[in-house]
mmCIF file of C-alpha atoms and ligand atoms in Angstrom:
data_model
loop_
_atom_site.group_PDB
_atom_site.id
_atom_site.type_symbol
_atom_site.label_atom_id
_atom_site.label_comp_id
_atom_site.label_asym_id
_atom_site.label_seq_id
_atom_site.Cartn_x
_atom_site.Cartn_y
_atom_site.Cartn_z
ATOM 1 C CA UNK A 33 -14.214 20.338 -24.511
ATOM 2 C CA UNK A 34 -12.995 23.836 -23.636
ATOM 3 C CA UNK A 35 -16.661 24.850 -22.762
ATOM 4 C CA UNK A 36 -17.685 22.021 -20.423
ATOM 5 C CA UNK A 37 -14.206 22.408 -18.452
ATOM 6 C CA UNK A 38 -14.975 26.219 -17.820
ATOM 7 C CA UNK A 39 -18.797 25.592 -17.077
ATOM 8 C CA UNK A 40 -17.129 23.334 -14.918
ATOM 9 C CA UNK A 41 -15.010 25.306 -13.212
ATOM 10 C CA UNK A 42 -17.256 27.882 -12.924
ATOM 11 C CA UNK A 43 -19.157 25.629 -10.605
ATOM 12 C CA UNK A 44 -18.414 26.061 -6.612
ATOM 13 C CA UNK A 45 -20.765 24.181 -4.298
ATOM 14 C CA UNK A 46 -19.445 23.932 -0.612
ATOM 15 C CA UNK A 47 -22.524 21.840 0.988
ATOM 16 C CA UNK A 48 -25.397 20.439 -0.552
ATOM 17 C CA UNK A 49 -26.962 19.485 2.774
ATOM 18 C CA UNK A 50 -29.732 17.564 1.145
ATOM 19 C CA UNK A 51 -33.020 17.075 3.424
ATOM 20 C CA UNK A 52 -34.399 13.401 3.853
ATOM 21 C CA UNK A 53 -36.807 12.970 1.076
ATOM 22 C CA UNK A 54 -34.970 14.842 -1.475
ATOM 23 C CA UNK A 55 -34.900 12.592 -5.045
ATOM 24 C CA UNK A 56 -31.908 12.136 -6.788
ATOM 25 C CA UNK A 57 -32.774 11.316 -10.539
ATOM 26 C CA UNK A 58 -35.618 10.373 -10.029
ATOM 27 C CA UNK A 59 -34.177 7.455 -8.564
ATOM 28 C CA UNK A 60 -32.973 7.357 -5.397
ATOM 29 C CA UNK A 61 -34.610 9.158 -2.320
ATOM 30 C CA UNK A 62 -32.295 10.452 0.558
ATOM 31 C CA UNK A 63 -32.732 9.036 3.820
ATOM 32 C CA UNK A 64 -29.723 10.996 5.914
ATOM 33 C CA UNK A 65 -26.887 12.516 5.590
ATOM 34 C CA UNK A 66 -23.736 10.498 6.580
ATOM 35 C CA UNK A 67 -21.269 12.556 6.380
ATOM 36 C CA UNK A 68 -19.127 15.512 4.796
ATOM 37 C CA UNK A 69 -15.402 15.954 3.148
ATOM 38 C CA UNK A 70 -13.090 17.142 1.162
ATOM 39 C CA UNK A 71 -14.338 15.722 -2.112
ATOM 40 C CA UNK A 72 -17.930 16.071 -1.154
ATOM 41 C CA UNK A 73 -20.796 14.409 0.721
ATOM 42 C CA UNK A 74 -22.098 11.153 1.598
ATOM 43 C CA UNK A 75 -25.787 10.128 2.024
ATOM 44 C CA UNK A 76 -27.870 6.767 2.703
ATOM 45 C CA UNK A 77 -30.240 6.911 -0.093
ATOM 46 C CA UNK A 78 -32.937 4.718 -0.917
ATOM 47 C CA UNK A 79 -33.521 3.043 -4.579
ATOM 48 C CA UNK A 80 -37.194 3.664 -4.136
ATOM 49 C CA UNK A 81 -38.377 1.344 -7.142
ATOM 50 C CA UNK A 82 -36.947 -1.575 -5.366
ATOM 51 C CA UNK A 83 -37.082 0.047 -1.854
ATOM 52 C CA UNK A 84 -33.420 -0.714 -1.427
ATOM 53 C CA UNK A 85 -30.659 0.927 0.725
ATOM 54 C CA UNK A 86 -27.349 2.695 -1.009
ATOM 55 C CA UNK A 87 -24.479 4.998 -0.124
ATOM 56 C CA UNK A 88 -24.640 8.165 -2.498
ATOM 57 C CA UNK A 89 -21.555 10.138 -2.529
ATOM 58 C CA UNK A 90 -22.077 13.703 -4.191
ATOM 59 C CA UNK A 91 -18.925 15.645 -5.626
ATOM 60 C CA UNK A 92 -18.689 18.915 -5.311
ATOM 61 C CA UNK A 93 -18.207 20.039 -8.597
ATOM 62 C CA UNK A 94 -14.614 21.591 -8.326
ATOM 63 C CA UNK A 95 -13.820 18.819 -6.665
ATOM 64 C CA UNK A 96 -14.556 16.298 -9.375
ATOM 65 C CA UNK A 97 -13.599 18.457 -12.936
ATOM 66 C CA UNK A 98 -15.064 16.398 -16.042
ATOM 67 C CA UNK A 99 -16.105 14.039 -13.852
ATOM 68 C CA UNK A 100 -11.779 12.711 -12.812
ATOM 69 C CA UNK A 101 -12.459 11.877 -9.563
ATOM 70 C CA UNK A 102 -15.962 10.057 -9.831
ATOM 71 C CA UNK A 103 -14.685 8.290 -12.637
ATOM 72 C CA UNK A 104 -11.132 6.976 -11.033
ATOM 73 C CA UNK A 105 -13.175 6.350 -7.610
ATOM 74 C CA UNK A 106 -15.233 4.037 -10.250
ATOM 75 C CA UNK A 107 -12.551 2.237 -11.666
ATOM 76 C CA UNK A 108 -10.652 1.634 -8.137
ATOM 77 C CA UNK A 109 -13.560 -0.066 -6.577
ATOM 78 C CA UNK A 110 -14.361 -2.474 -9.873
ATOM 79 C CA UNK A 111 -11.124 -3.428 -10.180
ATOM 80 C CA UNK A 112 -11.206 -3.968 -6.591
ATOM 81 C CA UNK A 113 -14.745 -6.160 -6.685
ATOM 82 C CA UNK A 114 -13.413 -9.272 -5.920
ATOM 83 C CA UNK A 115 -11.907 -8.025 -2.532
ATOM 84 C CA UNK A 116 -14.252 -8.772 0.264
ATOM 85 C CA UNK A 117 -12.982 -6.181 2.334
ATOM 86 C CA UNK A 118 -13.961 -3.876 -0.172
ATOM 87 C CA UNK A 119 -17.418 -1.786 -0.784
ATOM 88 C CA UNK A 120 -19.227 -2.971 -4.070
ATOM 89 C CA UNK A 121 -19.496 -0.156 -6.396
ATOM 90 C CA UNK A 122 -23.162 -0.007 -8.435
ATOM 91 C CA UNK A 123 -23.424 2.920 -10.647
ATOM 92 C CA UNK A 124 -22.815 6.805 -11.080
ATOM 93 C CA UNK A 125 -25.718 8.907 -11.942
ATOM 94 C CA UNK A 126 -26.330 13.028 -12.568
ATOM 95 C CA UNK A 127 -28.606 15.322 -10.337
ATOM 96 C CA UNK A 128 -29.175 19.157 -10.742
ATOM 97 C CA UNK A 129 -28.387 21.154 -7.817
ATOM 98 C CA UNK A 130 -28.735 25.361 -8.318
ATOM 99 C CA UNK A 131 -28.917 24.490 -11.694
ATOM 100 C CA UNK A 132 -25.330 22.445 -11.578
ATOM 101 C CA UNK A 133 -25.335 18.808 -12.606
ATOM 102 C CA UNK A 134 -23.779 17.066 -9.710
ATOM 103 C CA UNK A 135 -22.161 13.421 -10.236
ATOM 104 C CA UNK A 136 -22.686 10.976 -7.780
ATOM 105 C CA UNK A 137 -21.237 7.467 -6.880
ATOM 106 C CA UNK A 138 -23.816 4.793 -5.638
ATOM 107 C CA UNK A 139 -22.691 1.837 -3.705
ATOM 108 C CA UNK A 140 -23.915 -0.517 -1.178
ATOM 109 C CA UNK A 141 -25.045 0.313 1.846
ATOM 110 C CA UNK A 142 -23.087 -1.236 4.555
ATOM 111 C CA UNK A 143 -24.771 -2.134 8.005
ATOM 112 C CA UNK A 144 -22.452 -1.475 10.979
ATOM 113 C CA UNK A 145 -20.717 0.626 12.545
ATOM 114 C CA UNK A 146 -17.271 2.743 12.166
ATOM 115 C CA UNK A 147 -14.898 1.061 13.962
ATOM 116 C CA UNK A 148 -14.217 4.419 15.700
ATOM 117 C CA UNK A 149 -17.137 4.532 17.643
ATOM 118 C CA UNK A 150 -17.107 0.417 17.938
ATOM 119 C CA UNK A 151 -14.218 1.518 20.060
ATOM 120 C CA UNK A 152 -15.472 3.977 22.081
ATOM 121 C CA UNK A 153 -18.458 1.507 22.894
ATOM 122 C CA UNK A 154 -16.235 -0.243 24.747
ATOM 123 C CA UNK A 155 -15.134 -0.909 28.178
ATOM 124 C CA UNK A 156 -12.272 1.576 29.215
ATOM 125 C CA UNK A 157 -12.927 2.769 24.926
ATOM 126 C CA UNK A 158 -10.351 0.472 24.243
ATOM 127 C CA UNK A 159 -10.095 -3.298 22.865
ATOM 128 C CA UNK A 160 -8.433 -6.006 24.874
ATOM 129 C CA UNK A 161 -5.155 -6.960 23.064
ATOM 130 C CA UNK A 162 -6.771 -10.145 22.116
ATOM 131 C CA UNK A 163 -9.557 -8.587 20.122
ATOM 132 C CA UNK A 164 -7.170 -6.223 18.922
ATOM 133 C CA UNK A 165 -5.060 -9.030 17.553
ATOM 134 C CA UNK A 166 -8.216 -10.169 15.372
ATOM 135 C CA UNK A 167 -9.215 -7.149 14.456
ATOM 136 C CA UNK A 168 -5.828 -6.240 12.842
ATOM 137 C CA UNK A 169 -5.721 -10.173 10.929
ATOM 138 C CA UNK A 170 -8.831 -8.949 9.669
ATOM 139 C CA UNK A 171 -7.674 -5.957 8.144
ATOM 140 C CA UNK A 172 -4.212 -7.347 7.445
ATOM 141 C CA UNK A 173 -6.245 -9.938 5.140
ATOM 142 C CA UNK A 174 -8.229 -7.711 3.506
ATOM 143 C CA UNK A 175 -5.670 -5.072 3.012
ATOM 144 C CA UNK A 176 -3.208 -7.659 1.435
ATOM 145 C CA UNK A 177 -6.006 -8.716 -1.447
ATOM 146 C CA UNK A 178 -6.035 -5.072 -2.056
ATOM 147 C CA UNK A 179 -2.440 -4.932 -2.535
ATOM 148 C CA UNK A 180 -2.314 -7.944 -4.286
ATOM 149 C CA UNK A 181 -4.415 -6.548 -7.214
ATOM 150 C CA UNK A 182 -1.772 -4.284 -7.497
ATOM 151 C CA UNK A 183 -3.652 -1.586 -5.803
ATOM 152 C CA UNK A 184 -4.182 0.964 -2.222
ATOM 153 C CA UNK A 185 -6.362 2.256 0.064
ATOM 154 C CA UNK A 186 -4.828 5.622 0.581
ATOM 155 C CA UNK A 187 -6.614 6.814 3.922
ATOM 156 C CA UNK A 188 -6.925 4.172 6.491
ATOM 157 C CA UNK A 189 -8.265 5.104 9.523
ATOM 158 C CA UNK A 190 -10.962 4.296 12.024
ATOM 159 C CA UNK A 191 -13.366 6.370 10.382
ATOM 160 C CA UNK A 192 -12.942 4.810 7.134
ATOM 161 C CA UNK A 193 -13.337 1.054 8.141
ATOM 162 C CA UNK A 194 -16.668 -0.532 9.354
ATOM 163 C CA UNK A 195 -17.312 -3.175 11.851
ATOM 164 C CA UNK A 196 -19.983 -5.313 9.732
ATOM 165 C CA UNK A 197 -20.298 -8.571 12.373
ATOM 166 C CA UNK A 198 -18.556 -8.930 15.413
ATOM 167 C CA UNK A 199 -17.993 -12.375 16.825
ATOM 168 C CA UNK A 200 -14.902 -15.103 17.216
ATOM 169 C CA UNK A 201 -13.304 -12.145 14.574
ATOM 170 C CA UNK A 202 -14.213 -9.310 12.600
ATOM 171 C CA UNK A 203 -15.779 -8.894 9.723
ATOM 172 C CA UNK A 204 -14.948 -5.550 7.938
ATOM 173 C CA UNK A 205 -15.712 -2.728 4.805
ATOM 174 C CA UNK A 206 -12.938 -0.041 3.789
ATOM 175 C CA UNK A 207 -14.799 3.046 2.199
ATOM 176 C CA UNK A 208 -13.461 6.626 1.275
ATOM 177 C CA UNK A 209 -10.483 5.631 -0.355
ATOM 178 C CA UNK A 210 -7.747 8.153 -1.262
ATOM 179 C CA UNK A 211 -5.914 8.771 -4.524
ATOM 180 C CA UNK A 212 -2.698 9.968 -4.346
ATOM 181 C CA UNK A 213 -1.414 8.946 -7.895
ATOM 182 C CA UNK A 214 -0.498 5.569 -9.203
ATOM 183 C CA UNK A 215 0.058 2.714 -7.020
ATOM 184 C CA UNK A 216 3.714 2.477 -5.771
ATOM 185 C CA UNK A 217 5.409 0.984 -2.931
ATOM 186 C CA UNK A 218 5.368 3.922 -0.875
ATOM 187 C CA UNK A 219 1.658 3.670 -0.916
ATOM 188 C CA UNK A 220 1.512 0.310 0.450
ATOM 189 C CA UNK A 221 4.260 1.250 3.013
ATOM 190 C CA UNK A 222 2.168 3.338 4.011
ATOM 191 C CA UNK A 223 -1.139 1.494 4.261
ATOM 192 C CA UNK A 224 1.090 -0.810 6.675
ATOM 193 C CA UNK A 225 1.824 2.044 8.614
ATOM 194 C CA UNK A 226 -1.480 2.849 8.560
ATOM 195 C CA UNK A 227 -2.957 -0.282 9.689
ATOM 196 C CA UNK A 228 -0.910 -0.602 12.762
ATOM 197 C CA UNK A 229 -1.428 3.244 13.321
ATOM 198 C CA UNK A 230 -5.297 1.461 13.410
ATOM 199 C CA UNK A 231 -4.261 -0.933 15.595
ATOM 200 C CA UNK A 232 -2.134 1.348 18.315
ATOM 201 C CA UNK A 233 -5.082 3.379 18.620
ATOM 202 C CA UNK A 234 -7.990 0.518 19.436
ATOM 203 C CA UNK A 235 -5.655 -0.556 21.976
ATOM 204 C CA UNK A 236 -6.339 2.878 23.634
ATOM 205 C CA UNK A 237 -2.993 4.469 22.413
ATOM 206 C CA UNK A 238 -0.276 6.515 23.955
ATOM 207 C CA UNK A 239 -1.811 6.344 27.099
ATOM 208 C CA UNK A 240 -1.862 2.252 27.583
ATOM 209 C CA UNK A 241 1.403 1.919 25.093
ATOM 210 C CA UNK A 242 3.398 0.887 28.272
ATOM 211 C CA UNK A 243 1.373 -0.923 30.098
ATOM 212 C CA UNK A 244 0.755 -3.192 26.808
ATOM 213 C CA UNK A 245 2.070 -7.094 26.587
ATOM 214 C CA UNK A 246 5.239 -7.197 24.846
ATOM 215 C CA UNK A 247 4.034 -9.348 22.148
ATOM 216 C CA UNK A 248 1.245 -6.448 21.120
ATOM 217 C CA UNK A 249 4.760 -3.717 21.315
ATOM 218 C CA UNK A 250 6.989 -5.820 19.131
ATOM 219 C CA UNK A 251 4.344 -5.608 16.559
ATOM 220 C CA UNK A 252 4.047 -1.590 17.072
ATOM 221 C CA UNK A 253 7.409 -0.867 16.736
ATOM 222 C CA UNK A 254 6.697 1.948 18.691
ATOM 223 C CA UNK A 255 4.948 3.416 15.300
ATOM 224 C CA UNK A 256 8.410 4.260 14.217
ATOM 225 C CA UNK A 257 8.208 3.719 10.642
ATOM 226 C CA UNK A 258 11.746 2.904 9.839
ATOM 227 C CA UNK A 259 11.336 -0.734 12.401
ATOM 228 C CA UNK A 260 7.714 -1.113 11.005
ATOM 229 C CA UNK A 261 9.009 -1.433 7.653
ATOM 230 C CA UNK A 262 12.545 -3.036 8.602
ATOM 231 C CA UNK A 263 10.335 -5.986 10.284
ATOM 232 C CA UNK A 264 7.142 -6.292 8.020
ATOM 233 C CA UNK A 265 8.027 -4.885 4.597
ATOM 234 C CA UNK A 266 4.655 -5.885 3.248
ATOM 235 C CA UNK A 267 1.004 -6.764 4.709
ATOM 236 C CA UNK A 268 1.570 -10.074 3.689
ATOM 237 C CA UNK A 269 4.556 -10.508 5.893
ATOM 238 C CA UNK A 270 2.630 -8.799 8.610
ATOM 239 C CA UNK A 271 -0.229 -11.464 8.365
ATOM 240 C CA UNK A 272 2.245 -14.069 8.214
ATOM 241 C CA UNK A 273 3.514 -12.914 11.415
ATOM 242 C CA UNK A 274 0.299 -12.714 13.123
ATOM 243 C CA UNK A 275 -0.652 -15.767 12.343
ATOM 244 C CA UNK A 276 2.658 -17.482 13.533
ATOM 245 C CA UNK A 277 2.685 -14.964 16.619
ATOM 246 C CA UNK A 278 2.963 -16.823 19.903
ATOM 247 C CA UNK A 279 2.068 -15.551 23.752
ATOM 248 C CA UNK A 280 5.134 -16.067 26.235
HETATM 249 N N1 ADP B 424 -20.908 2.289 1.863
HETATM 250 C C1 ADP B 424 -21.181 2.764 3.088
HETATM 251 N N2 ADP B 424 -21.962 2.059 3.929
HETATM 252 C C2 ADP B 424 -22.238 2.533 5.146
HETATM 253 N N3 ADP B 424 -21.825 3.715 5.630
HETATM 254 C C3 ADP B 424 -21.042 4.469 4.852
HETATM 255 C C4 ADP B 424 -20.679 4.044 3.533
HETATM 256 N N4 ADP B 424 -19.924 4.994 2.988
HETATM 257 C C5 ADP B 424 -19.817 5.975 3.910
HETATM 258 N N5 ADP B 424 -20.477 5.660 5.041
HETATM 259 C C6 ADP B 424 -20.572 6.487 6.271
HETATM 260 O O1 ADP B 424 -20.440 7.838 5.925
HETATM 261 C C7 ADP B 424 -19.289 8.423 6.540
HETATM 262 C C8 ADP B 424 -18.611 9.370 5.566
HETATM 263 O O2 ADP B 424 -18.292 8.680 4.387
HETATM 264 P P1 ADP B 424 -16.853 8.724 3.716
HETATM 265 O O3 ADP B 424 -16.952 7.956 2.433
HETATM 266 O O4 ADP B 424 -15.840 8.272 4.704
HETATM 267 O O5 ADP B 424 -16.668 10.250 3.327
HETATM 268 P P2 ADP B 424 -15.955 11.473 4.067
HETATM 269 O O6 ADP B 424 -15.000 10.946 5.087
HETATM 270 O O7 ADP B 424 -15.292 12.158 2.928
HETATM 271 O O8 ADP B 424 -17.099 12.235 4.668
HETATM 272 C C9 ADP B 424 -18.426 7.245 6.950
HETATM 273 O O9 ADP B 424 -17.621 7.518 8.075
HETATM 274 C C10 ADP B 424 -19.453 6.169 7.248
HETATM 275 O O10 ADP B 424 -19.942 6.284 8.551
HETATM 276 MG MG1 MG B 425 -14.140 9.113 5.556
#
């Protein structure tokens, strides 16, 4: 025990920066590099038996000490499987890297786009308020089954959500969720905030805050958390309201 936690420990690895091509346990080939964090790196990798497309994320090792993080990132997401707005988790699997066995998290692949640069796609890079409105039901929803299973996401933000289809509403993915310790009501507090943090900012933000229908503004709050909280209290009230919400 004492061993592998000092071999572990031992073990620094800042970027792995894998090129397309590279095989990961013999398994899984990497197509590109998504993107970098905290806790490590992301890649679209392809199951090459079944020629199949998967999200790899690779710890760095001091980031992910006898395999804590992986492992709760593991156990989030399966207890989370029946939560459509949620990314299916597969498997976790070992690769050497400089001689350091590297954990990594495979899940399914999802085709779309972060709602970030769904946004900036746009006319003006904003959303009308109408679209808007949808877009936040949508994540209201999906956010709410989350919380229901007694559960967060931890780091909502328009990096973290993807636009899967696009039509009369949206339909959505959370990845990259965040663990700040076990679920209380602070952490859904601030999911909420979160979400209409999301939804302030699609709407083109500060800038077009003022110019904004009054009906989008008393669901703001003016991001003050305190009013936020004092009118919603949950995500569940917040979809109730939306769905009851009516244009003067
Ligand atoms: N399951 C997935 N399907 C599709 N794209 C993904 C998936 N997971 C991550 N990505 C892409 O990779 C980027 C980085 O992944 P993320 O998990 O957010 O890690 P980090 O923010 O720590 O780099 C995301 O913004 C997204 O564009
Ligand atoms: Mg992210």
């Amino acid at each position: 025990m004492g061993t592998v936690s000092k071999i572990n420990k031992s073990h620094k690895v800042d970027s792995f920066d894998l090129l397309p091509g590279s095989l990961l346990a013999d398994k899984y080939e990497v197509v590109e590099q998504l993107g970098r964090g905290w806790e490590g790196e992301v890649y679209l990798v392809k199951e090459t038996a079944a020629d199949i497309e998967r999200t790899a994320k690779l710890f760095f090792p001091q980031r992910n000490i006898r395999d804590k993080t992986s492992n709760f990132y593991a156990k989030k997401l399966h207890k989370l499987r029946h939560c459509p707005i949620v990314i299916q988790y597969h498997t976790q699997d070992t690769f050497v890297f400089e001689q350091i066995p590297i954990r990594f998290l495979v899940s399914e692949f999802v085709e779309g786009e972060r709602l970030s640069s769904f946004v900036a796609r746009q006319r003006g890079k904003r959303l009308h308020p109408f679209q808007a409105l949808h877009l936040l039901h949508s994540l209201t929803s999906g956010i709410e089954c989350i919380h229901n299973m007694g559960d967060y996401h931890g780091d909502l933000h328009s990096d973290n959500i993807i636009v899967q289809h696009y039509g009369l509403g949206f339909e959505l993915k959370l990845i990259d969720m965040f663990h700040w310790g076990p679920p209380t009501g602070e952490n859904r507090h601030q999911d909420l905030f979160a979400l209409i943090h999301v939804f302030h900012e699609v709407l083109g933000g500060q800038k077009q805050y003022a110019k904004l229908p009054r009906e989008i503004k008393s669901i703001c709050c003016g991001l003050k958390l305190t009013l936020i909280l004092k009118k919603f209290k949950t995500v569940a009230k917040l979809r109730i309201y939306l769905e009851n919400l009516q244009w003067h």
